[in-house]
Coordinates of C-alpha atoms and ligand atoms in Angstrom, one line a residue:
X1237 CA 36.9 25.7 113.1
X1238 CA 38.2 22.5 111.8
X1239 CA 42.0 22.3 111.6
X1240 CA 41.8 21.7 107.8
X1241 CA 39.8 24.9 107.2
X1242 CA 41.6 28.0 105.9
X1243 CA 40.1 31.3 107.0
X1244 CA 39.8 34.7 105.2
X1245 CA 39.0 33.1 101.8
X1246 CA 36.0 33.9 99.7
X1247 CA 35.0 30.3 99.4
X1248 CA 35.0 27.4 101.9
X1249 CA 38.4 25.7 101.8
X1250 CA 39.1 22.3 103.1
X1251 CA 42.6 21.0 103.0
X1252 CA 42.8 17.4 101.6
X1253 CA 46.6 17.0 101.8
X1254 CA 49.7 19.0 101.4
X1255 CA 49.1 19.9 97.8
X1256 CA 45.4 19.9 97.4
X1257 CA 42.5 21.7 99.0
X1258 CA 38.8 21.4 98.2
X1259 CA 37.1 24.7 97.4
X1260 CA 33.3 25.1 97.6
X1261 CA 30.9 28.0 97.2
X1262 CA 27.2 28.4 96.6
X1263 CA 25.0 31.3 95.4
X1264 CA 21.7 31.9 93.7
X1265 CA 19.2 34.8 93.2
X1266 CA 16.2 36.1 91.4
X1267 CA 16.5 37.4 87.8
X1268 CA 18.6 40.6 87.3
X1269 CA 17.8 40.7 83.5
X1270 CA 14.7 39.6 81.5
X1271 CA 16.6 37.5 79.0
X1272 CA 16.6 34.0 80.6
X1273 CA 19.7 32.8 78.8
X1274 CA 21.7 35.9 80.0
X1275 CA 20.3 35.5 83.5
X1276 CA 21.6 31.9 83.5
X1277 CA 25.0 33.1 82.4
X1278 CA 25.1 35.9 85.0
X1279 CA 24.0 33.6 87.9
X1280 CA 26.7 31.0 86.9
X1281 CA 29.5 33.5 86.5
X1282 CA 28.6 35.0 89.8
X1283 CA 28.6 31.6 91.6
X1284 CA 31.9 30.6 90.1
X1285 CA 33.5 33.9 91.1
X1286 CA 34.4 32.9 94.6
X1287 CA 36.5 30.1 93.2
X1288 CA 38.4 32.3 90.9
X1289 CA 39.0 34.8 93.7
X1290 CA 41.0 32.2 95.7
X1291 CA 42.8 31.0 92.5
X1292 CA 41.0 27.7 92.4
X1293 CA 40.2 25.6 89.3
X1294 CA 36.4 24.8 89.1
X1295 CA 35.6 21.1 88.6
X1296 CA 31.9 20.5 89.1
X1297 CA 28.7 22.5 89.5
X1298 CA 25.2 21.6 90.7
X1299 CA 22.2 23.6 89.5
X1300 CA 19.9 25.2 92.1
X1301 CA 16.5 26.1 90.7
X1302 CA 13.3 27.6 91.9
X1303 CA 10.7 27.9 89.2
X1304 CA 6.9 28.5 88.8
X1305 CA 6.2 25.8 86.3
X1306 CA 2.4 26.5 86.7
X1307 CA 2.8 30.1 85.6
X1308 CA 5.8 30.3 83.2
X1309 CA 6.7 28.2 80.2
X1310 CA 9.3 25.4 80.8
X1311 CA 11.1 26.9 77.7
X1312 CA 12.2 29.8 79.9
X1313 CA 13.7 27.4 82.4
X1314 CA 15.5 25.5 79.6
X1315 CA 17.1 28.8 78.5
X1316 CA 18.2 29.7 82.0
X1317 CA 19.9 26.3 82.4
X1318 CA 21.5 26.5 78.9
X1319 CA 23.0 29.9 79.9
X1320 CA 24.3 28.5 83.1
X1321 CA 25.8 25.4 81.5
X1322 CA 27.5 27.5 78.8
X1323 CA 29.4 29.5 81.5
X1324 CA 30.2 26.4 83.5
X1325 CA 31.8 24.8 80.4
X1326 CA 33.6 28.0 79.6
X1327 CA 35.0 27.9 83.2
X1328 CA 36.4 24.4 82.4
X1329 CA 33.9 22.6 84.7
X1330 CA 30.9 20.3 84.2
X1331 CA 27.3 20.3 85.5
X1332 CA 27.1 17.2 87.6
X1333 CA 23.4 17.5 88.7
X1334 CA 21.2 19.7 90.7
X1335 CA 17.9 20.2 92.4
X1336 CA 14.7 22.2 91.6
X1337 CA 11.6 23.2 93.4
X1338 CA 8.3 24.9 92.5
X1339 CA 8.7 28.5 93.5
X1340 CA 6.6 31.7 92.9
X1341 CA 9.5 33.6 91.6
X1342 CA 12.3 32.1 89.4
X1343 CA 15.6 31.6 91.2
X1344 CA 18.8 30.2 89.8
X1345 CA 22.4 29.6 90.8
X1346 CA 25.0 27.0 91.4
X1347 CA 26.8 25.1 94.1
X1348 CA 30.4 24.8 92.8
X1349 CA 33.3 22.7 93.7
X1350 CA 37.0 23.2 92.7
X1351 CA 40.5 22.5 93.7
X1352 CA 43.5 24.6 94.7
X1353 CA 47.1 24.2 95.8
X1354 CA 47.1 25.6 99.4
X1355 CA 50.6 27.0 98.8
X1356 CA 49.3 29.1 95.8
X1357 CA 45.9 29.9 97.2
X1358 CA 44.9 33.6 97.6
X1359 CA 43.1 35.0 100.6
X1360 CA 42.0 38.4 101.8
X1361 CA 44.7 38.6 104.5
X1362 CA 47.8 39.0 102.3
X1363 CA 47.8 42.8 101.7
X1364 CA 51.1 44.5 102.4
X1365 CA 51.8 48.3 102.8
X1366 CA 53.0 49.6 99.4
X1367 CA 50.9 47.2 97.4
X1368 CA 48.7 48.7 94.7
X1369 CA 45.0 47.9 94.4
X1370 CA 43.6 46.7 91.1
X1371 CA 39.9 46.3 90.2
X1372 CA 39.1 44.1 87.1
X1373 CA 35.5 45.1 86.3
X1374 CA 33.5 48.4 86.3
X1375 CA 31.0 49.1 89.1
X1376 CA 27.3 50.2 89.0
X1377 CA 25.4 47.0 88.3
X1378 CA 23.1 47.6 91.3
X1379 CA 21.8 50.9 90.0
X1380 CA 21.4 49.5 86.5
X1381 CA 19.5 46.4 87.6
X1382 CA 17.2 48.7 89.7
X1383 CA 16.6 50.9 86.6
X1384 CA 15.8 47.8 84.5
X1385 CA 13.3 46.6 87.1
X1386 CA 11.7 50.1 87.2
X1387 CA 11.6 50.1 83.3
X1388 CA 13.7 53.3 83.2
X1389 CA 16.3 51.6 81.1
X1390 CA 16.0 48.7 78.6
X1391 CA 18.2 45.6 78.5
X1392 CA 19.8 47.0 75.3
X1393 CA 20.7 50.2 77.3
X1394 CA 22.7 48.2 79.8
X1395 CA 24.3 45.8 77.4
X1396 CA 27.8 46.8 78.5
X1397 CA 27.0 45.8 82.1
X1398 CA 25.2 42.6 81.0
X1399 CA 28.3 41.6 79.1
X1400 CA 30.4 42.5 82.2
X1401 CA 28.2 40.4 84.5
X1402 CA 28.4 37.4 82.1
X1403 CA 32.2 37.6 82.0
X1404 CA 33.9 35.0 84.1
X1405 CA 36.7 36.1 86.4
X1406 CA 38.7 33.2 84.9
X1407 CA 41.1 35.2 82.7
X1408 CA 41.7 37.8 85.4
X1409 CA 42.5 35.0 87.9
X1410 CA 44.9 33.3 85.4
X1411 CA 46.9 36.5 84.9
X1412 CA 46.9 37.1 88.7
X1413 CA 48.3 33.6 89.4
X1414 CA 50.9 34.0 86.6
X1415 CA 52.1 37.4 87.9
X1416 CA 51.8 36.6 91.6
X1417 CA 49.8 38.9 93.9
X1418 CA 49.4 39.5 97.6
X1419 CA 45.6 39.2 98.2
X1420 CA 42.3 38.9 96.3
X1421 CA 38.6 39.1 96.8
X1422 CA 35.7 39.3 94.4
X1423 CA 33.2 42.2 94.5
X1424 CA 29.6 41.1 95.0
X1425 CA 26.7 42.0 97.3
X1426 CA 28.6 44.0 99.9
X1427 CA 29.8 46.5 97.2
X1428 CA 33.3 47.7 96.8
X1429 CA 33.1 49.3 100.2
X1430 CA 32.2 46.1 102.0
X1431 CA 34.7 43.8 100.3
X1432 CA 37.5 46.4 100.6
X1433 CA 36.8 46.8 104.4
X1434 CA 36.7 43.1 104.8
X1435 CA 40.1 42.7 103.1
X1436 CA 41.6 45.6 105.1
X1437 CA 40.4 44.0 108.3
X1438 CA 41.7 40.5 107.4
X1439 CA 45.1 42.0 106.4
X1440 CA 45.2 44.5 109.3
X1441 CA 46.0 47.4 106.9
X1442 CA 44.5 50.6 105.6
X1443 CA 43.3 50.5 101.9
X1444 CA 43.3 53.9 100.3
X1445 CA 41.0 54.2 97.3
X1446 CA 41.0 57.2 94.9
X1447 CA 37.3 57.5 94.1
X1448 CA 38.0 59.4 90.9
X1449 CA 39.7 56.3 89.5
X1450 CA 36.7 54.0 90.0
X1451 CA 35.6 52.4 86.7
X1452 CA 31.8 52.7 86.1
X1453 CA 29.3 51.1 83.6
X1454 CA 27.5 53.6 81.3
X1455 CA 24.3 55.2 82.7
X1456 CA 25.0 54.1 86.3
X1457 CA 25.7 57.6 87.5
X1458 CA 22.5 59.0 85.9
X1459 CA 20.5 56.2 87.6
X1460 CA 21.9 57.0 91.0
X1461 CA 21.3 60.7 90.5
X1462 CA 17.5 60.0 90.0
X1463 CA 17.4 57.9 93.1
X1464 CA 17.4 54.4 91.6
X1465 CA 19.5 53.0 94.4
X1466 CA 19.1 49.3 95.4
X1467 CA 18.1 48.5 99.0
X1468 CA 21.4 46.6 99.5
X1469 CA 23.3 49.9 99.0
X1470 CA 21.7 51.4 102.1
X1471 CA 22.5 48.3 104.1
X1472 CA 26.1 48.3 102.9
X1473 CA 26.4 52.0 103.8
X1474 CA 25.0 51.6 107.3
X1475 CA 27.2 48.6 108.1
X1476 CA 30.5 49.6 106.5
X1477 CA 30.7 53.4 106.4
X1478 CA 31.7 53.6 110.1
X1479 CA 34.9 51.9 109.0
X1480 CA 35.6 54.4 106.2
X1481 CA 37.6 57.6 106.6
X1482 CA 37.6 60.6 104.2
X1483 CA 33.9 60.5 103.5
X1484 CA 33.3 64.2 104.2
X1485 CA 35.4 65.2 101.1
X1486 CA 33.6 62.7 98.8
X1487 CA 30.5 63.7 96.8
X1488 CA 27.3 61.7 97.1
X1489 CA 27.7 59.9 93.8
X1490 CA 31.0 58.3 94.8
X1491 CA 29.7 57.3 98.2
X1492 CA 26.7 55.7 96.5
X1493 CA 28.9 53.9 94.0
X1494 CA 31.1 52.5 96.8
X1495 CA 28.0 51.0 98.5
X1496 CA 26.3 49.7 95.3
X1497 CA 25.9 45.9 95.6
X1498 CA 27.4 44.2 92.6
X1499 CA 26.2 41.1 90.8
X1500 CA 29.1 39.1 89.3
X1501 CA 31.6 41.9 90.0
X1502 CA 35.3 41.9 89.3
X1503 CA 38.3 40.9 91.4
X1504 CA 39.9 43.4 93.9
X1505 CA 43.6 42.5 93.9
X1506 CA 46.5 43.8 96.1
X1507 CA 49.7 43.5 94.1
X1508 CA 53.3 44.5 94.8
X1509 CA 54.1 48.0 93.3
X1510 CA 56.8 46.6 91.0
X1511 CA 54.4 44.0 89.5
X1512 CA 51.5 46.3 88.9
X1513 CA 52.4 47.4 85.4
X1514 CA 52.8 43.8 84.3
X1515 CA 49.6 42.7 85.9
X1516 CA 47.6 45.6 84.2
X1517 CA 49.3 45.0 80.8
X1518 CA 48.7 41.2 80.8
X1519 CA 45.1 41.7 81.9
X1520 CA 44.3 44.2 79.2
X1521 CA 46.0 42.0 76.6
X1522 CA 43.4 39.3 77.5
X1523 CA 40.5 41.7 77.4
X1524 CA 40.2 42.3 81.1
X1525 CA 39.4 46.0 81.7
X1526 CA 41.6 46.2 84.9
X1527 CA 42.6 49.5 86.4
X1528 CA 44.5 50.7 89.4
X1529 CA 42.2 52.3 92.0
X1530 CA 44.4 52.8 95.1
X1531 CA 47.0 51.4 97.4
X1532 CA 47.7 49.7 100.7
X1533 CA 49.2 52.4 103.0
X1534 CA 49.8 51.3 106.5
X1535 CA 49.3 48.7 109.1
X1536 CA 46.4 49.3 111.5
X1537 CA 43.1 47.9 112.6
X1538 CA 41.8 47.5 109.1
X1539 CA 40.1 50.6 107.6
X1540 CA 39.3 52.1 104.3
X1541 CA 40.4 55.6 103.4
X1542 CA 39.0 57.6 100.5
X1543 CA 40.8 60.2 98.5
X1544 CA 39.8 62.4 95.6
X1545 CA 42.3 62.7 92.7
Ligands
CO1485 CO1 33.3 36.5 97.1

């Protein structure tokens, strides 16, 4: 590791000087919804998320595009790029270029660059016993995207989740920086279970999550019940469940939900107990559906503990 690198952060961080660090992240994927404009928005919000998780200000973004120009109309690509640009501008950044290749299946995402004050930067290693855990978006996008692909649900049926995936973690991050919190990560492909375990390990604490408090998008539970579980959920379960205590008392639905890989998920924040009310109040006032899902209980070798009610 280079001496200027800062570990345990969601993005790559490179310290420029005492007051400034460069923050970089990259992500792209195949369409999760049919509407190309919405897909562009979701992919961009997802790529920008790692910057907001560390408290950085996004500055520039580069488009990453794979597209079958021989099979699909270029109008579709234009819509994807418009959606991405709209979210980049909403994030306060600019599209500075990009690269595209011919590809059998459309793929879109961004390489993003931002800046953060190293003294104010958030990592996954700051959790302290007594902190409360706050989650800023509902879970269940993996089940819903799988149901959409299987044509069990329509895009209109999952509009709540689509709006959620398009939502930038910008407002949540601004409130978090204003209130002052201990640690933060964003919930994406490893599911709540994976990102929570990673944060517990980085901070060397136990995170206790009350599974009955987990916020969920409409229809997600029904889709899991009929077996519409994405492949990534099985991988997350296999890899992370050995680091999770209290699974025996949990029902199958909550275990599935914990492992469900999220697209453009919310922030998982550890915040001092006496600041939690203010954090939740300010988030809700700006339209962020934040809720308390657990607490940091003890110093240890980094595990997740589940409880019910
Ligand atoms: Co992340």
